[in-house]
Amino acid sequence: MDQHKRLLRPPEEPGSPAGRLRLIVLLPAALLLLLAAAGICREAGTIRLLYTGAALGGLYVLALLARLLAPQGGRLWLALLFVGAVVLRAAFALKWTVWPHGEYLTSWNLALELSRAGVGEWSGLIQNAGAAGAAAQAVYESLLLRLFGPNLASVQIPGAVWSGVGCLLAALIGEKLTGSRLAGLIAGGMLAFCPTLLFSAGVLTVMPLYTALLLAGVWLLLCRPCPGAWLNHALAGGAWGLGQLLLPGLPIPLGAAVLWLLITLPGRNRDKTLAAQIGALAAGFFGVWLVLGGLLWLLTGVGPLAGLALSWEGSLRQLAGKLRTQFASYDYSWARLDRGIPLRDKIIDNVMHPLLQSYALGLLLLALWGTLITVKQAGRRELLPYALLLAGAAAAAVTAADPIANGWVLPLLAIWGAAPAGKLAEWTLLMAAPEGGKGRKKAPPLPMPLWVVKLVVSVAVYAIMLALVLIFFTGNGVFIYEAF
């Protein structure tokens, strides 16, 4: 059985002032997850029996395998999770080639020019390319090209490593929030095998690094690995400041931290170090953002806000479209632009859209389940990821959202859905366990709902077996015995 250890403070009662304020975060987040799931279900061609069943079954099998193979979790499994996630992404990046198109091609060409030119020429090259918003990403890619050579893999392989770091951090955060190492491992596993992240591993973007920095800030604030609360807050702010510099168009972390601190103020009445923690977080964020942003401005002539493009016209249709792009669209077109061998073309035409969207649908439903459970036992720390989700929704509403930029949402869905997925695996093992018999250890009695499910499943399986036998013998459902 799982070793569930409570790592959080006792949650406030829902009826208390602090508990009521927490509903301001949890209920809108649950509604957003529900709308995102409904949006996927309404997409034409998304729900297909074969591929939707395969995607949802894959999530189920991942949870069941984790429950069977690593019921106690363990650090070795976390190391295997990290290595496996990196290898999978590197394999997809190298074998499922995604050539840069559109703005990604502009950024790639600019990175190539920056890697060959001297620092003094950077400003002119960026101005001539008209790509001020992609300056930070181009500089990052140019540094990798200088280190590893002028080829796509020089950017893709480090992206695979950063994505593996994101899987590891998701597992650690999931363990902290649930108190279960198994749940953390399930969260990391569902993220490691996420087909959206695998097929898009070859896209030249800083999104894997941004996601890793975002999760690193959450990990530092929740797990507090460093001695001294102020140090963890300062490092978290620094990680978020660097992420904000890389992707100015996603102003998520600082707004989420402010929302989190304001919502949880009633639960911090006795926290005398709150002012120091807020100051350390803000100092870390603005220190890294302004210092590195100033360095970027000196080298390229582009300020840290160059990529922040506000795009809000007050239209509800536009708002709905942006929210759908960020929270209900996980089939990235860049992963299927370049066609190749017949097998690849068949996957692109028939498999990718329903498989990717159905997997995300499963994560959304599990996350919704986990959110509804959290409403009853929400502590202060559980609310930080939900504050990130709401801040992301606000950012999507007022900025020009890039579809691939919603990669940061997937780790949150995996973290929230890990405990429900583990519960499904536990129920499966309870229903599959023998209830008695000579030489068998008697299993605990099943709760009535699980007993009903087991009965229904058993009847369905026996009915299918009987139908197959009838069809096998006669083809029309009637037994015919031949005389010898």
XYZ file of C-alpha atoms in Angstrom:
484
model
C 0.000 0.000 0.000
C 1.033 3.614 -0.406
C 2.888 5.366 2.334
C 0.781 8.488 2.640
C 2.447 11.051 4.824
C 0.857 14.428 5.304
C 3.430 17.039 4.315
C 1.206 20.077 4.546
C -0.353 22.059 7.346
C -3.919 21.110 8.294
C -6.258 22.814 5.813
C -8.607 25.545 6.872
C -12.302 24.733 7.096
C -14.255 25.681 3.943
C -16.561 27.862 6.020
C -13.763 29.913 7.549
C -12.699 33.224 5.962
C -9.547 31.596 4.614
C -11.513 28.630 3.289
C -14.020 30.873 1.539
C -11.241 32.839 -0.104
C -9.735 29.613 -1.407
C -12.937 28.918 -3.310
C -12.193 32.081 -5.311
C -9.218 30.207 -6.782
C -10.465 26.621 -6.896
C -13.934 27.078 -8.385
C -12.847 29.227 -11.377
C -9.980 26.809 -11.995
C -12.397 23.863 -11.970
C -14.717 25.712 -14.361
C -11.797 26.455 -16.695
C -10.786 22.780 -16.729
C -14.376 21.735 -17.409
C -14.740 24.193 -20.294
C -11.421 23.063 -21.761
C -12.543 19.426 -21.645
C -15.874 20.355 -23.237
C -14.034 22.304 -25.937
C -11.989 19.246 -26.869
C -15.104 17.041 -26.952
C -16.767 19.474 -29.379
C -13.861 19.433 -31.842
C -14.637 17.663 -35.082
C -12.688 14.449 -35.457
C -11.342 14.438 -31.897
C -13.426 11.701 -30.287
C -12.759 8.443 -32.113
C -13.351 5.092 -30.481
C -9.959 3.613 -31.351
C -7.624 6.513 -30.657
C -9.562 8.038 -27.785
C -9.749 4.620 -26.164
C -6.010 4.119 -26.733
C -5.152 7.508 -25.201
C -7.368 7.116 -22.140
C -6.293 3.488 -21.778
C -2.666 4.584 -21.934
C -3.178 6.951 -18.999
C -4.873 4.151 -17.081
C -2.094 1.667 -17.838
C 0.586 4.169 -16.795
C -1.054 4.609 -13.395
C -1.550 0.858 -13.010
C 2.063 0.047 -13.922
C 3.354 2.648 -11.481
C 1.151 1.146 -8.778
C 2.399 -2.376 -9.527
C 6.093 -1.695 -10.159
C 6.808 1.148 -7.734
C 4.165 1.172 -4.980
C 6.561 2.949 -2.605
C 8.033 5.324 -5.203
C 11.709 5.936 -4.484
C 14.548 8.084 -5.756
C 15.734 5.435 -8.211
C 12.388 5.610 -9.998
C 12.685 9.392 -10.189
C 16.100 9.036 -11.816
C 14.675 6.523 -14.300
C 11.791 8.918 -14.966
C 14.175 11.742 -15.820
C 16.416 9.626 -18.048
C 13.470 7.994 -19.803
C 11.747 11.313 -20.470
C 14.924 12.805 -21.953
C 15.592 9.744 -24.145
C 12.012 9.681 -25.456
C 12.070 13.357 -26.356
C 15.513 13.172 -27.940
C 14.385 10.199 -30.048
C 11.300 12.066 -31.272
C 13.313 15.234 -31.922
C 15.826 13.341 -34.061
C 13.469 10.899 -35.800
C 10.328 13.049 -36.151
C 12.046 16.036 -37.736
C 10.206 19.336 -37.476
C 11.746 21.992 -39.707
C 11.206 25.590 -38.554
C 8.377 27.464 -40.285
C 6.983 30.987 -40.025
C 8.158 32.904 -36.976
C 10.216 29.908 -35.874
C 12.118 30.046 -39.172
C 12.750 33.764 -38.643
C 14.063 33.096 -35.142
C 16.220 30.194 -36.383
C 17.792 32.234 -39.187
C 18.441 35.063 -36.758
C 20.083 32.661 -34.292
C 22.333 31.342 -37.060
C 23.402 34.880 -37.958
C 24.016 35.817 -34.319
C 26.124 32.696 -33.768
C 28.388 33.637 -36.672
C 28.605 37.379 -35.973
C 30.368 39.337 -33.300
C 28.455 40.733 -30.361
C 28.752 44.242 -31.737
C 26.751 43.250 -34.822
C 23.802 41.750 -32.937
C 21.788 44.948 -32.685
C 21.892 45.608 -36.431
C 21.050 42.009 -37.312
C 18.000 41.977 -35.043
C 16.757 45.316 -36.388
C 17.162 44.155 -39.989
C 15.300 40.915 -39.244
C 12.436 42.808 -37.581
C 12.325 40.168 -34.850
C 12.627 42.183 -31.665
C 10.096 39.961 -29.896
C 12.209 36.868 -30.578
C 15.508 38.448 -29.545
C 15.835 36.577 -26.237
C 15.030 33.233 -27.863
C 17.429 33.914 -30.740
C 20.241 34.795 -28.343
C 19.586 31.610 -26.359
C 19.626 29.495 -29.527
C 22.753 31.245 -30.818
C 24.629 30.336 -27.638
C 23.690 26.691 -28.126
C 24.784 26.860 -31.760
C 28.163 28.246 -30.720
C 28.569 25.401 -28.230
C 27.274 22.431 -30.231
C 27.362 23.456 -33.872
C 24.949 24.942 -36.463
C 22.322 22.197 -36.631
C 18.782 21.669 -35.350
C 19.849 19.049 -32.795
C 21.942 21.671 -30.976
C 18.683 23.274 -29.866
C 16.419 20.223 -29.815
C 18.514 18.004 -27.520
C 18.913 20.671 -24.789
C 15.145 21.199 -25.107
C 14.666 17.477 -24.464
C 16.824 17.759 -21.342
C 14.840 20.756 -20.072
C 11.614 18.880 -20.739
C 12.979 15.940 -18.710
C 13.747 18.352 -15.875
C 10.132 19.502 -16.078
C 8.923 15.895 -15.681
C 11.162 15.426 -12.632
C 9.989 18.669 -11.027
C 6.350 17.749 -11.697
C 6.946 14.459 -9.847
C 8.532 16.235 -6.863
C 5.757 18.827 -6.700
C 3.084 16.137 -7.003
C 4.694 14.220 -4.133
C 4.726 17.334 -1.964
C 1.114 18.265 -2.650
C -0.332 14.778 -2.221
C 2.017 13.370 0.409
C 2.497 10.271 -1.757
C 5.670 9.368 -3.634
C 3.623 7.122 -5.887
C 1.339 10.004 -6.887
C 4.382 12.106 -7.718
C 5.800 9.323 -9.866
C 2.463 8.961 -11.670
C 2.402 12.716 -12.364
C 5.888 12.594 -13.849
C 5.062 9.470 -15.847
C 1.902 10.920 -17.390
C 3.921 13.966 -18.402
C 6.877 11.930 -19.698
C 4.658 9.940 -22.082
C 2.457 12.883 -23.099
C 2.221 12.591 -26.914
C 1.862 16.350 -27.363
C 5.259 16.950 -25.786
C 6.818 14.018 -27.639
C 5.672 14.958 -31.137
C 6.536 18.626 -30.546
C 9.995 17.857 -29.129
C 11.579 18.937 -32.384
C 9.987 22.396 -32.489
C 12.595 25.101 -31.959
C 11.185 26.935 -28.968
C 12.258 27.936 -25.465
C 9.013 26.525 -24.076
C 10.684 23.495 -22.400
C 13.128 25.782 -20.593
C 10.358 28.219 -19.653
C 8.250 25.376 -18.250
C 11.205 24.018 -16.268
C 11.851 27.485 -14.792
C 8.167 27.906 -13.950
C 8.073 24.532 -12.175
C 11.401 25.234 -10.477
C 9.859 28.305 -8.855
C 6.876 26.272 -7.654
C 9.189 23.540 -6.327
C 11.302 26.075 -4.425
C 8.244 27.707 -2.859
C 6.493 24.465 -1.914
C 9.317 22.060 -1.099
C 11.815 24.620 0.263
C 14.972 22.596 -0.406
C 17.312 25.410 0.710
C 17.778 26.514 4.333
C 15.933 29.729 5.001
C 12.555 30.677 3.563
C 13.894 33.900 2.094
C 16.522 32.040 0.039
C 13.930 29.732 -1.505
C 11.729 32.711 -2.343
C 14.649 34.624 -3.872
C 15.681 31.667 -6.029
C 12.076 31.124 -7.094
C 11.798 34.764 -8.079
C 15.062 34.499 -10.018
C 13.839 31.415 -11.924
C 10.592 33.177 -12.792
C 12.420 36.346 -13.788
C 14.577 34.415 -16.247
C 11.501 32.688 -17.660
C 9.767 36.040 -18.066
C 12.748 37.382 -19.973
C 12.769 34.397 -22.330
C 9.024 34.608 -23.036
C 7.756 38.134 -22.342
C 4.457 37.233 -24.003
C 3.525 34.954 -21.069
C 3.367 37.278 -18.034
C 2.299 34.465 -15.699
C 4.599 33.920 -12.677
C 4.624 37.273 -10.887
C 0.874 37.784 -11.262
C 0.282 34.264 -9.959
C 2.498 34.892 -6.938
C 0.650 38.121 -6.129
C -2.741 36.378 -6.459
C -1.548 33.488 -4.303
C -0.222 35.779 -1.566
C -3.387 37.886 -1.500
C -5.761 34.911 -1.452
C -3.851 33.163 1.319
C -3.331 36.222 3.538
C -5.977 35.070 6.078
C -3.950 31.910 6.627
C -0.731 33.849 7.225
C -1.737 35.820 10.298
C 1.053 34.302 12.378
C 3.672 34.315 9.662
C 6.077 37.017 10.842
C 8.450 36.430 7.940
C 5.831 37.125 5.266
C 7.191 40.580 4.397
C 10.720 39.192 4.058
C 9.481 36.363 1.830
C 7.547 38.734 -0.438
C 10.554 41.034 -0.622
C 12.899 38.159 -1.464
C 10.547 36.874 -4.166
C 10.169 40.309 -5.749
C 13.890 41.042 -5.457
C 14.786 37.752 -7.111
C 12.291 38.279 -9.921
C 13.098 41.902 -10.724
C 16.808 41.451 -10.048
C 17.224 38.701 -12.660
C 14.677 40.174 -15.060
C 16.108 43.697 -15.010
C 19.794 42.765 -14.870
C 19.630 40.201 -17.664
C 17.102 42.367 -19.520
C 19.534 45.284 -19.303
C 22.333 43.061 -20.589
C 20.088 41.970 -23.451
C 19.352 45.616 -24.240
C 23.063 46.488 -24.286
C 23.862 43.594 -26.632
C 20.869 43.735 -28.941
C 19.128 47.058 -28.420
C 15.942 45.184 -27.434
C 14.344 45.747 -24.028
C 12.851 43.010 -21.820
C 9.281 44.007 -22.750
C 9.764 43.859 -26.520
C 7.877 40.586 -26.919
C 4.877 41.562 -24.798
C 2.161 42.213 -27.378
C -1.191 43.194 -25.920
C -4.129 42.102 -28.069
C -7.469 42.799 -26.417
C -10.417 44.283 -28.280
C -13.158 43.475 -25.792
C -14.780 40.793 -27.957
C -16.138 37.760 -26.127
C -15.551 35.662 -29.234
C -11.915 36.720 -29.268
C -11.569 35.960 -25.569
C -13.107 32.504 -26.006
C -10.811 31.790 -28.939
C -7.707 32.755 -26.975
C -8.710 30.685 -23.967
C -9.394 27.721 -26.197
C -5.987 28.110 -27.841
C -4.265 28.056 -24.468
C -6.312 25.461 -22.600
C -8.010 23.181 -25.123
C -5.674 22.934 -28.119
C -2.843 20.421 -27.735
C -2.455 19.307 -31.354
C 0.346 21.562 -32.551
C 0.312 22.125 -36.302
C 4.116 22.495 -36.464
C 4.558 18.818 -35.530
C 2.701 17.712 -38.674
C 3.690 20.255 -41.308
C 6.548 18.248 -42.824
C 5.389 15.089 -44.518
C 7.591 12.124 -45.367
C 7.227 8.360 -45.678
C 3.731 6.845 -46.062
C 3.614 5.754 -42.413
C 4.331 9.293 -41.237
C 1.698 10.695 -43.572
C -0.863 8.214 -42.233
C -0.062 9.169 -38.646
C -0.402 12.855 -39.495
C -3.680 12.409 -41.374
C -5.479 9.950 -39.113
C -3.821 9.524 -35.733
C -2.226 12.672 -34.362
C -5.209 14.935 -33.811
C -7.502 12.461 -31.983
C -4.620 10.875 -30.058
C -3.083 14.138 -28.809
C -6.393 15.781 -27.965
C -7.792 12.644 -26.320
C -4.727 12.290 -24.091
C -5.100 15.936 -23.056
C -8.802 15.294 -22.453
C -7.901 12.474 -20.069
C -5.479 14.751 -18.216
C -8.136 17.474 -17.991
C -10.747 15.096 -16.566
C -8.300 13.677 -14.019
C -7.212 17.204 -13.092
C -10.852 18.238 -12.672
C -11.403 15.261 -10.381
C -8.323 16.188 -8.356
C -9.471 19.800 -8.139
C -12.902 18.876 -6.819
C -11.244 16.703 -4.169
C -8.954 19.587 -3.239
C -11.909 21.877 -2.519
C -12.572 19.910 0.680
C -8.991 19.868 1.931
C -7.245 22.813 0.339
C -4.216 24.081 2.190
C -2.208 27.150 1.402
C 0.390 25.415 -0.723
C -2.078 23.569 -2.938
C -3.346 26.888 -4.256
C -0.135 28.074 -5.919
C -0.486 25.882 -9.064
C -4.120 26.991 -9.387
C -3.022 30.615 -9.131
C -0.635 29.899 -12.006
C -3.515 28.515 -14.060
C -5.682 31.583 -13.479
C -2.777 33.930 -14.191
C -2.209 32.035 -17.435
C -5.865 32.495 -18.353
C -5.562 36.228 -17.738
C -2.368 36.365 -19.814
C -4.040 34.484 -22.662
C -6.922 36.971 -22.592
C -4.779 40.090 -23.013
C -1.846 38.874 -25.133
C -1.322 37.328 -28.545
C -1.296 33.676 -27.473
C 0.905 31.197 -29.304
C -0.680 27.708 -29.412
C 2.558 25.964 -28.474
C 2.881 28.216 -25.441
C 0.301 26.126 -23.586
C 2.952 23.468 -22.959
C 3.321 24.896 -19.449
C -0.267 23.856 -18.630
C 0.332 20.119 -19.104
C 2.531 19.654 -15.992
C -0.169 21.259 -13.830
C -2.789 18.891 -15.244
C -0.539 15.905 -14.545
C 0.121 17.068 -10.971
C -3.587 17.519 -10.183
C -4.605 14.298 -11.916
C -1.957 12.061 -10.323
C -3.878 11.260 -7.134
C -7.119 10.322 -8.962
C -5.124 8.181 -11.417
C -3.467 6.426 -8.487
C -6.879 5.882 -6.916
C -8.139 4.247 -10.121
C -5.133 1.908 -10.100
C -5.742 1.049 -6.454
C -9.406 0.274 -7.124
C -8.402 -1.955 -10.037
C -6.062 -3.980 -7.852
C -8.745 -4.281 -5.169
C -11.260 -5.619 -7.697
C -8.706 -7.985 -9.250
C -7.522 -9.426 -5.923
C -8.846 -12.902 -5.055
C -11.461 -12.876 -2.318
C -10.418 -16.225 -0.838
C -9.467 -19.776 -1.635
C -6.945 -22.347 -0.531
C -3.407 -21.014 -0.581
C -4.517 -17.444 -1.290
C -4.311 -14.499 0.989
C -7.794 -13.221 1.589
C -8.298 -9.762 0.141
C -10.061 -7.040 2.092
C -13.797 -6.744 1.394
C -14.718 -4.482 -1.481
C -16.737 -1.334 -0.885
C -20.209 -1.599 -2.371
C -19.553 0.764 -5.353
C -16.461 -1.225 -6.369
C -18.335 -4.498 -5.918
C -21.025 -3.250 -8.309
C -18.390 -2.195 -10.853
C -16.674 -5.578 -10.562
C -19.989 -7.371 -11.092
C -20.835 -5.289 -14.168
C -17.372 -5.798 -15.664
C -17.475 -9.531 -14.962
C -20.893 -9.918 -16.592
C -19.734 -7.932 -19.624
C -16.555 -10.010 -19.995
C -18.446 -13.314 -19.733
C -21.043 -12.083 -22.251
C -18.289 -11.155 -24.727
C -16.604 -14.537 -24.236
C -19.902 -16.368 -24.810
C -20.593 -14.369 -27.955
C -17.133 -15.148 -29.303
C -17.603 -18.869 -28.629
C -20.953 -18.879 -30.409
C -19.585 -17.031 -33.407
C -16.510 -19.250 -33.532
C -18.516 -22.474 -33.675
C -21.309 -21.492 -36.032
C -21.127 -17.927 -37.130
C -24.830 -17.450 -36.322
C -25.089 -18.138 -32.613
C -26.299 -21.770 -32.671
C -24.174 -24.734 -31.515
C -23.861 -27.563 -34.056
C -22.278 -30.786 -32.908
C -21.055 -33.156 -35.558
C -21.188 -36.913 -35.031
C -17.978 -38.831 -35.203
